[in-house]
Amino acid sequence: MTDRRRIVLSSDHAAIPLRQAIAAHLAARGCEVVDIGPVTPESTPYPEHGAAAARRVASGDCALGIILCGTGQGIMMAANKVKGIRCGVCSDTFSARMIRQHNDANMLSLGARVLGEGLALEIVDAFLNAEFEGGRHATRVGMIDALEA
Ligand code: RB5
């Protein structure tokens, strides 16, 4: 089934080739890709790019976001400072599925210096193919969101 969701992508300088591979993969799935860069390889601070992508998701402009830096950690920390964002770093497909099913994650973070392209694309698919299960998990996610109040 074609995936027509609108998905924002961003990274810092450490992850441009992997981000571009993910953009092509998302387009092949049928997604509307909003790739907000950067495109040139100069050093650029990951907090700016994580926050910019997170704001696209938090505003409702994009359904989900995928962000990358060297480890995936710094850009995830920045994204999670934006109200309404639940972003996890994943280096395996199980975690990528579970952060959707149990945590209703709306952003995925990847480490370009951690993952090869093949595994990264499988992690992206695991994230996008999973659905939030609701129920008792909704109560717990609500508790996370309440911490922002
Ligand atoms: C940049 O050198 C690096 O610190 C960044 O990509 C990321 O790994 C930070 O968490």
mmCIF file with all atom_site columns, C-alpha atoms and ligand atoms in Angstrom:
data_model
loop_
_atom_site.group_PDB
_atom_site.id
_atom_site.type_symbol
_atom_site.label_atom_id
_atom_site.label_alt_id
_atom_site.label_comp_id
_atom_site.label_asym_id
_atom_site.label_entity_id
_atom_site.label_seq_id
_atom_site.pdbx_PDB_ins_code
_atom_site.Cartn_x
_atom_site.Cartn_y
_atom_site.Cartn_z
_atom_site.occupancy
_atom_site.B_iso_or_equiv
_atom_site.pdbx_formal_charge
_atom_site.auth_seq_id
_atom_site.auth_comp_id
_atom_site.auth_asym_id
_atom_site.auth_atom_id
_atom_site.pdbx_PDB_model_num
ATOM   1   C CA . MET A 1 1   ? 0.000  0.000  0.000  1.00 0.00 ? 1   MET A CA 1
ATOM   2   C CA . THR A 1 2   ? 1.300  3.446  -0.890 1.00 0.00 ? 2   THR A CA 1
ATOM   3   C CA . ASP A 1 3   ? 2.272  5.620  2.065  1.00 0.00 ? 3   ASP A CA 1
ATOM   4   C CA . ARG A 1 4   ? 1.092  9.155  1.291  1.00 0.00 ? 4   ARG A CA 1
ATOM   5   C CA . ARG A 1 5   ? 2.052  10.789 4.568  1.00 0.00 ? 5   ARG A CA 1
ATOM   6   C CA . ARG A 1 6   ? 3.954  14.072 4.596  1.00 0.00 ? 6   ARG A CA 1
ATOM   7   C CA . ILE A 1 7   ? 7.248  13.525 6.389  1.00 0.00 ? 7   ILE A CA 1
ATOM   8   C CA . VAL A 1 8   ? 9.859  16.099 7.347  1.00 0.00 ? 8   VAL A CA 1
ATOM   9   C CA . LEU A 1 9   ? 13.552 15.217 7.165  1.00 0.00 ? 9   LEU A CA 1
ATOM   10  C CA . SER A 1 10  ? 16.505 17.137 8.540  1.00 0.00 ? 10  SER A CA 1
ATOM   11  C CA . SER A 1 11  ? 20.042 16.539 9.745  1.00 0.00 ? 11  SER A CA 1
ATOM   12  C CA . ASP A 1 12  ? 23.292 18.225 10.567 1.00 0.00 ? 12  ASP A CA 1
ATOM   13  C CA . HIS A 1 13  ? 26.409 18.052 8.373  1.00 0.00 ? 13  HIS A CA 1
ATOM   14  C CA . ALA A 1 14  ? 27.324 14.580 9.669  1.00 0.00 ? 14  ALA A CA 1
ATOM   15  C CA . ALA A 1 15  ? 24.341 12.889 8.062  1.00 0.00 ? 15  ALA A CA 1
ATOM   16  C CA . ILE A 1 16  ? 23.680 14.475 4.681  1.00 0.00 ? 16  ILE A CA 1
ATOM   17  C CA . PRO A 1 17  ? 24.294 11.401 2.451  1.00 0.00 ? 17  PRO A CA 1
ATOM   18  C CA . LEU A 1 18  ? 22.197 9.129  4.689  1.00 0.00 ? 18  LEU A CA 1
ATOM   19  C CA . ARG A 1 19  ? 19.435 11.741 4.881  1.00 0.00 ? 19  ARG A CA 1
ATOM   20  C CA . GLN A 1 20  ? 19.376 11.932 1.089  1.00 0.00 ? 20  GLN A CA 1
ATOM   21  C CA . ALA A 1 21  ? 19.166 8.128  0.837  1.00 0.00 ? 21  ALA A CA 1
ATOM   22  C CA . ILE A 1 22  ? 16.242 8.186  3.252  1.00 0.00 ? 22  ILE A CA 1
ATOM   23  C CA . ALA A 1 23  ? 14.554 10.934 1.226  1.00 0.00 ? 23  ALA A CA 1
ATOM   24  C CA . ALA A 1 24  ? 14.735 8.752  -1.890 1.00 0.00 ? 24  ALA A CA 1
ATOM   25  C CA . HIS A 1 25  ? 13.427 5.775  0.073  1.00 0.00 ? 25  HIS A CA 1
ATOM   26  C CA . LEU A 1 26  ? 10.484 7.759  1.431  1.00 0.00 ? 26  LEU A CA 1
ATOM   27  C CA . ALA A 1 27  ? 9.633  9.036  -2.036 1.00 0.00 ? 27  ALA A CA 1
ATOM   28  C CA . ALA A 1 28  ? 9.670  5.447  -3.327 1.00 0.00 ? 28  ALA A CA 1
ATOM   29  C CA . ARG A 1 29  ? 7.167  4.530  -0.586 1.00 0.00 ? 29  ARG A CA 1
ATOM   30  C CA . GLY A 1 30  ? 4.914  7.294  -1.897 1.00 0.00 ? 30  GLY A CA 1
ATOM   31  C CA . CYS A 1 31  ? 5.508  9.762  0.936  1.00 0.00 ? 31  CYS A CA 1
ATOM   32  C CA . GLU A 1 32  ? 5.520  13.502 0.456  1.00 0.00 ? 32  GLU A CA 1
ATOM   33  C CA . VAL A 1 33  ? 9.059  14.352 1.556  1.00 0.00 ? 33  VAL A CA 1
ATOM   34  C CA . VAL A 1 34  ? 9.774  17.730 3.136  1.00 0.00 ? 34  VAL A CA 1
ATOM   35  C CA . ASP A 1 35  ? 13.571 17.755 3.233  1.00 0.00 ? 35  ASP A CA 1
ATOM   36  C CA . ILE A 1 36  ? 14.628 20.917 5.026  1.00 0.00 ? 36  ILE A CA 1
ATOM   37  C CA . GLY A 1 37  ? 18.356 20.334 4.606  1.00 0.00 ? 37  GLY A CA 1
ATOM   38  C CA . PRO A 1 38  ? 21.096 21.260 4.951  1.00 0.00 ? 38  PRO A CA 1
ATOM   39  C CA . VAL A 1 39  ? 22.495 20.515 1.502  1.00 0.00 ? 39  VAL A CA 1
ATOM   40  C CA . THR A 1 40  ? 26.076 21.788 1.823  1.00 0.00 ? 40  THR A CA 1
ATOM   41  C CA . PRO A 1 41  ? 28.651 19.986 3.986  1.00 0.00 ? 41  PRO A CA 1
ATOM   42  C CA . GLU A 1 42  ? 29.804 22.851 6.219  1.00 0.00 ? 42  GLU A CA 1
ATOM   43  C CA . SER A 1 43  ? 29.581 22.225 9.953  1.00 0.00 ? 43  SER A CA 1
ATOM   44  C CA . THR A 1 44  ? 26.164 23.274 11.223 1.00 0.00 ? 44  THR A CA 1
ATOM   45  C CA . PRO A 1 45  ? 24.616 22.952 14.694 1.00 0.00 ? 45  PRO A CA 1
ATOM   46  C CA . TYR A 1 46  ? 22.245 20.021 15.139 1.00 0.00 ? 46  TYR A CA 1
ATOM   47  C CA . PRO A 1 47  ? 19.933 21.837 17.628 1.00 0.00 ? 47  PRO A CA 1
ATOM   48  C CA . GLU A 1 48  ? 18.755 24.231 14.911 1.00 0.00 ? 48  GLU A CA 1
ATOM   49  C CA . HIS A 1 49  ? 17.929 21.415 12.504 1.00 0.00 ? 49  HIS A CA 1
ATOM   50  C CA . GLY A 1 50  ? 16.271 19.247 15.123 1.00 0.00 ? 50  GLY A CA 1
ATOM   51  C CA . ALA A 1 51  ? 14.093 22.111 16.300 1.00 0.00 ? 51  ALA A CA 1
ATOM   52  C CA . ALA A 1 52  ? 13.151 23.152 12.758 1.00 0.00 ? 52  ALA A CA 1
ATOM   53  C CA . ALA A 1 53  ? 11.951 19.647 11.913 1.00 0.00 ? 53  ALA A CA 1
ATOM   54  C CA . ALA A 1 54  ? 10.185 19.274 15.250 1.00 0.00 ? 54  ALA A CA 1
ATOM   55  C CA . ARG A 1 55  ? 8.236  22.497 14.691 1.00 0.00 ? 55  ARG A CA 1
ATOM   56  C CA . ARG A 1 56  ? 6.939  21.104 11.374 1.00 0.00 ? 56  ARG A CA 1
ATOM   57  C CA . VAL A 1 57  ? 5.568  18.077 13.224 1.00 0.00 ? 57  VAL A CA 1
ATOM   58  C CA . ALA A 1 58  ? 4.311  19.934 16.287 1.00 0.00 ? 58  ALA A CA 1
ATOM   59  C CA . SER A 1 59  ? 2.411  22.420 14.096 1.00 0.00 ? 59  SER A CA 1
ATOM   60  C CA . GLY A 1 60  ? 0.710  19.620 12.189 1.00 0.00 ? 60  GLY A CA 1
ATOM   61  C CA . ASP A 1 61  ? 2.361  20.587 8.898  1.00 0.00 ? 61  ASP A CA 1
ATOM   62  C CA . CYS A 1 62  ? 3.981  17.138 8.744  1.00 0.00 ? 62  CYS A CA 1
ATOM   63  C CA . ALA A 1 63  ? 2.627  13.857 10.109 1.00 0.00 ? 63  ALA A CA 1
ATOM   64  C CA . LEU A 1 64  ? 6.005  12.515 11.220 1.00 0.00 ? 64  LEU A CA 1
ATOM   65  C CA . GLY A 1 65  ? 9.662  13.520 11.226 1.00 0.00 ? 65  GLY A CA 1
ATOM   66  C CA . ILE A 1 66  ? 12.975 11.764 10.712 1.00 0.00 ? 66  ILE A CA 1
ATOM   67  C CA . ILE A 1 67  ? 16.136 13.502 11.884 1.00 0.00 ? 67  ILE A CA 1
ATOM   68  C CA . LEU A 1 68  ? 19.788 12.552 11.853 1.00 0.00 ? 68  LEU A CA 1
ATOM   69  C CA . CYS A 1 69  ? 23.127 13.623 13.222 1.00 0.00 ? 69  CYS A CA 1
ATOM   70  C CA . GLY A 1 70  ? 26.345 11.715 13.876 1.00 0.00 ? 70  GLY A CA 1
ATOM   71  C CA . THR A 1 71  ? 24.899 9.677  16.728 1.00 0.00 ? 71  THR A CA 1
ATOM   72  C CA . GLY A 1 72  ? 21.251 10.690 16.499 1.00 0.00 ? 72  GLY A CA 1
ATOM   73  C CA . GLN A 1 73  ? 21.450 11.728 20.134 1.00 0.00 ? 73  GLN A CA 1
ATOM   74  C CA . GLY A 1 74  ? 22.016 15.479 20.070 1.00 0.00 ? 74  GLY A CA 1
ATOM   75  C CA . ILE A 1 75  ? 19.407 16.215 17.428 1.00 0.00 ? 75  ILE A CA 1
ATOM   76  C CA . MET A 1 76  ? 16.912 14.001 19.306 1.00 0.00 ? 76  MET A CA 1
ATOM   77  C CA . MET A 1 77  ? 17.509 15.972 22.511 1.00 0.00 ? 77  MET A CA 1
ATOM   78  C CA . ALA A 1 78  ? 16.838 19.225 20.682 1.00 0.00 ? 78  ALA A CA 1
ATOM   79  C CA . ALA A 1 79  ? 13.667 17.924 18.989 1.00 0.00 ? 79  ALA A CA 1
ATOM   80  C CA . ASN A 1 80  ? 12.263 16.699 22.287 1.00 0.00 ? 80  ASN A CA 1
ATOM   81  C CA . LYS A 1 81  ? 12.415 20.249 23.686 1.00 0.00 ? 81  LYS A CA 1
ATOM   82  C CA . VAL A 1 82  ? 9.641  21.258 21.277 1.00 0.00 ? 82  VAL A CA 1
ATOM   83  C CA . LYS A 1 83  ? 6.219  20.854 22.891 1.00 0.00 ? 83  LYS A CA 1
ATOM   84  C CA . GLY A 1 84  ? 4.293  17.878 21.540 1.00 0.00 ? 84  GLY A CA 1
ATOM   85  C CA . ILE A 1 85  ? 7.322  16.025 20.217 1.00 0.00 ? 85  ILE A CA 1
ATOM   86  C CA . ARG A 1 86  ? 8.119  12.452 21.185 1.00 0.00 ? 86  ARG A CA 1
ATOM   87  C CA . CYS A 1 87  ? 11.351 11.460 19.452 1.00 0.00 ? 87  CYS A CA 1
ATOM   88  C CA . GLY A 1 88  ? 13.505 8.381  20.021 1.00 0.00 ? 88  GLY A CA 1
ATOM   89  C CA . VAL A 1 89  ? 16.920 7.341  18.713 1.00 0.00 ? 89  VAL A CA 1
ATOM   90  C CA . CYS A 1 90  ? 16.823 3.861  17.195 1.00 0.00 ? 90  CYS A CA 1
ATOM   91  C CA . SER A 1 91  ? 19.602 1.565  16.036 1.00 0.00 ? 91  SER A CA 1
ATOM   92  C CA . ASP A 1 92  ? 17.399 -1.520 15.657 1.00 0.00 ? 92  ASP A CA 1
ATOM   93  C CA . THR A 1 93  ? 14.070 -2.325 14.039 1.00 0.00 ? 93  THR A CA 1
ATOM   94  C CA . PHE A 1 94  ? 12.415 -3.612 17.221 1.00 0.00 ? 94  PHE A CA 1
ATOM   95  C CA . SER A 1 95  ? 12.850 -0.274 18.978 1.00 0.00 ? 95  SER A CA 1
ATOM   96  C CA . ALA A 1 96  ? 11.673 1.609  15.905 1.00 0.00 ? 96  ALA A CA 1
ATOM   97  C CA . ARG A 1 97  ? 8.451  -0.396 15.861 1.00 0.00 ? 97  ARG A CA 1
ATOM   98  C CA . MET A 1 98  ? 7.916  -0.116 19.596 1.00 0.00 ? 98  MET A CA 1
ATOM   99  C CA . ILE A 1 99  ? 8.343  3.656  19.823 1.00 0.00 ? 99  ILE A CA 1
ATOM   100 C CA . ARG A 1 100 ? 5.344  3.915  17.475 1.00 0.00 ? 100 ARG A CA 1
ATOM   101 C CA . GLN A 1 101 ? 3.254  1.134  19.031 1.00 0.00 ? 101 GLN A CA 1
ATOM   102 C CA . HIS A 1 102 ? 3.792  2.004  22.695 1.00 0.00 ? 102 HIS A CA 1
ATOM   103 C CA . ASN A 1 103 ? 5.143  5.556  22.848 1.00 0.00 ? 103 ASN A CA 1
ATOM   104 C CA . ASP A 1 104 ? 3.307  7.144  19.904 1.00 0.00 ? 104 ASP A CA 1
ATOM   105 C CA . ALA A 1 105 ? 6.610  8.645  18.802 1.00 0.00 ? 105 ALA A CA 1
ATOM   106 C CA . ASN A 1 106 ? 6.102  11.265 16.125 1.00 0.00 ? 106 ASN A CA 1
ATOM   107 C CA . MET A 1 107 ? 9.791  11.571 15.280 1.00 0.00 ? 107 MET A CA 1
ATOM   108 C CA . LEU A 1 108 ? 12.600 9.097  14.697 1.00 0.00 ? 108 LEU A CA 1
ATOM   109 C CA . SER A 1 109 ? 16.272 9.979  15.144 1.00 0.00 ? 109 SER A CA 1
ATOM   110 C CA . LEU A 1 110 ? 19.139 8.068  13.514 1.00 0.00 ? 110 LEU A CA 1
ATOM   111 C CA . GLY A 1 111 ? 22.917 8.143  13.885 1.00 0.00 ? 111 GLY A CA 1
ATOM   112 C CA . ALA A 1 112 ? 24.680 8.376  10.553 1.00 0.00 ? 112 ALA A CA 1
ATOM   113 C CA . ARG A 1 113 ? 27.997 7.432  12.187 1.00 0.00 ? 113 ARG A CA 1
ATOM   114 C CA . VAL A 1 114 ? 26.348 4.451  13.851 1.00 0.00 ? 114 VAL A CA 1
ATOM   115 C CA . LEU A 1 115 ? 24.273 2.846  11.104 1.00 0.00 ? 115 LEU A CA 1
ATOM   116 C CA . GLY A 1 116 ? 24.881 1.576  7.607  1.00 0.00 ? 116 GLY A CA 1
ATOM   117 C CA . GLU A 1 117 ? 22.404 2.638  4.968  1.00 0.00 ? 117 GLU A CA 1
ATOM   118 C CA . GLY A 1 118 ? 20.733 -0.760 4.670  1.00 0.00 ? 118 GLY A CA 1
ATOM   119 C CA . LEU A 1 119 ? 19.915 -1.015 8.358  1.00 0.00 ? 119 LEU A CA 1
ATOM   120 C CA . ALA A 1 120 ? 18.880 2.643  8.523  1.00 0.00 ? 120 ALA A CA 1
ATOM   121 C CA . LEU A 1 121 ? 16.308 2.114  5.765  1.00 0.00 ? 121 LEU A CA 1
ATOM   122 C CA . GLU A 1 122 ? 14.939 -0.985 7.529  1.00 0.00 ? 122 GLU A CA 1
ATOM   123 C CA . ILE A 1 123 ? 14.616 1.047  10.738 1.00 0.00 ? 123 ILE A CA 1
ATOM   124 C CA . VAL A 1 124 ? 12.741 3.757  8.829  1.00 0.00 ? 124 VAL A CA 1
ATOM   125 C CA . ASP A 1 125 ? 10.337 1.162  7.427  1.00 0.00 ? 125 ASP A CA 1
ATOM   126 C CA . ALA A 1 126 ? 9.800  -0.421 10.853 1.00 0.00 ? 126 ALA A CA 1
ATOM   127 C CA . PHE A 1 127 ? 8.931  3.013  12.257 1.00 0.00 ? 127 PHE A CA 1
ATOM   128 C CA . LEU A 1 128 ? 6.600  3.963  9.412  1.00 0.00 ? 128 LEU A CA 1
ATOM   129 C CA . ASN A 1 129 ? 4.848  0.581  9.212  1.00 0.00 ? 129 ASN A CA 1
ATOM   130 C CA . ALA A 1 130 ? 3.883  0.521  12.901 1.00 0.00 ? 130 ALA A CA 1
ATOM   131 C CA . GLU A 1 131 ? 0.780  2.092  14.421 1.00 0.00 ? 131 GLU A CA 1
ATOM   132 C CA . PHE A 1 132 ? 0.152  3.383  17.931 1.00 0.00 ? 132 PHE A CA 1
ATOM   133 C CA . GLU A 1 133 ? -1.771 0.772  19.933 1.00 0.00 ? 133 GLU A CA 1
ATOM   134 C CA . GLY A 1 134 ? -3.536 3.221  22.281 1.00 0.00 ? 134 GLY A CA 1
ATOM   135 C CA . GLY A 1 135 ? -5.211 1.722  25.369 1.00 0.00 ? 135 GLY A CA 1
ATOM   136 C CA . ARG A 1 136 ? -2.939 1.608  28.414 1.00 0.00 ? 136 ARG A CA 1
ATOM   137 C CA . HIS A 1 137 ? -0.180 3.137  26.305 1.00 0.00 ? 137 HIS A CA 1
ATOM   138 C CA . ALA A 1 138 ? -2.298 6.224  25.688 1.00 0.00 ? 138 ALA A CA 1
ATOM   139 C CA . THR A 1 139 ? -2.506 6.797  29.438 1.00 0.00 ? 139 THR A CA 1
ATOM   140 C CA . ARG A 1 140 ? 1.276  6.656  29.740 1.00 0.00 ? 140 ARG A CA 1
ATOM   141 C CA . VAL A 1 141 ? 1.867  8.886  26.723 1.00 0.00 ? 141 VAL A CA 1
ATOM   142 C CA . GLY A 1 142 ? -0.589 11.337 28.270 1.00 0.00 ? 142 GLY A CA 1
ATOM   143 C CA . MET A 1 143 ? 1.587  11.324 31.382 1.00 0.00 ? 143 MET A CA 1
ATOM   144 C CA . ILE A 1 144 ? 4.608  12.217 29.268 1.00 0.00 ? 144 ILE A CA 1
ATOM   145 C CA . ASP A 1 145 ? 2.727  15.066 27.640 1.00 0.00 ? 145 ASP A CA 1
ATOM   146 C CA . ALA A 1 146 ? 1.567  16.292 31.052 1.00 0.00 ? 146 ALA A CA 1
ATOM   147 C CA . LEU A 1 147 ? 5.195  16.848 32.017 1.00 0.00 ? 147 LEU A CA 1
ATOM   148 C CA . GLU A 1 148 ? 5.285  19.679 29.467 1.00 0.00 ? 148 GLU A CA 1
ATOM   149 C CA . ALA A 1 149 ? 2.535  21.602 31.257 1.00 0.00 ? 149 ALA A CA 1
HETATM 150 C C1 . RB5 B 2 .   ? 28.844 16.598 15.048 1.00 0.00 ? 1   RB5 B C1 1
HETATM 151 O O1 . RB5 B 2 .   ? 30.221 16.430 15.011 1.00 0.00 ? 1   RB5 B O1 1
HETATM 152 C C2 . RB5 B 2 .   ? 28.221 15.656 16.068 1.00 0.00 ? 1   RB5 B C2 1
HETATM 153 O O2 . RB5 B 2 .   ? 28.511 16.095 17.342 1.00 0.00 ? 1   RB5 B O2 1
HETATM 154 C C3 . RB5 B 2 .   ? 26.743 15.547 15.850 1.00 0.00 ? 1   RB5 B C3 1
HETATM 155 O O3 . RB5 B 2 .   ? 26.499 15.107 14.557 1.00 0.00 ? 1   RB5 B O3 1
HETATM 156 C C4 . RB5 B 2 .   ? 25.983 14.596 16.759 1.00 0.00 ? 1   RB5 B C4 1
HETATM 157 O O4 . RB5 B 2 .   ? 26.574 13.342 16.784 1.00 0.00 ? 1   RB5 B O4 1
HETATM 158 C C5 . RB5 B 2 .   ? 25.639 15.092 18.100 1.00 0.00 ? 1   RB5 B C5 1
HETATM 159 O O5 . RB5 B 2 .   ? 24.896 14.460 18.866 1.00 0.00 ? 1   RB5 B O5 1
#
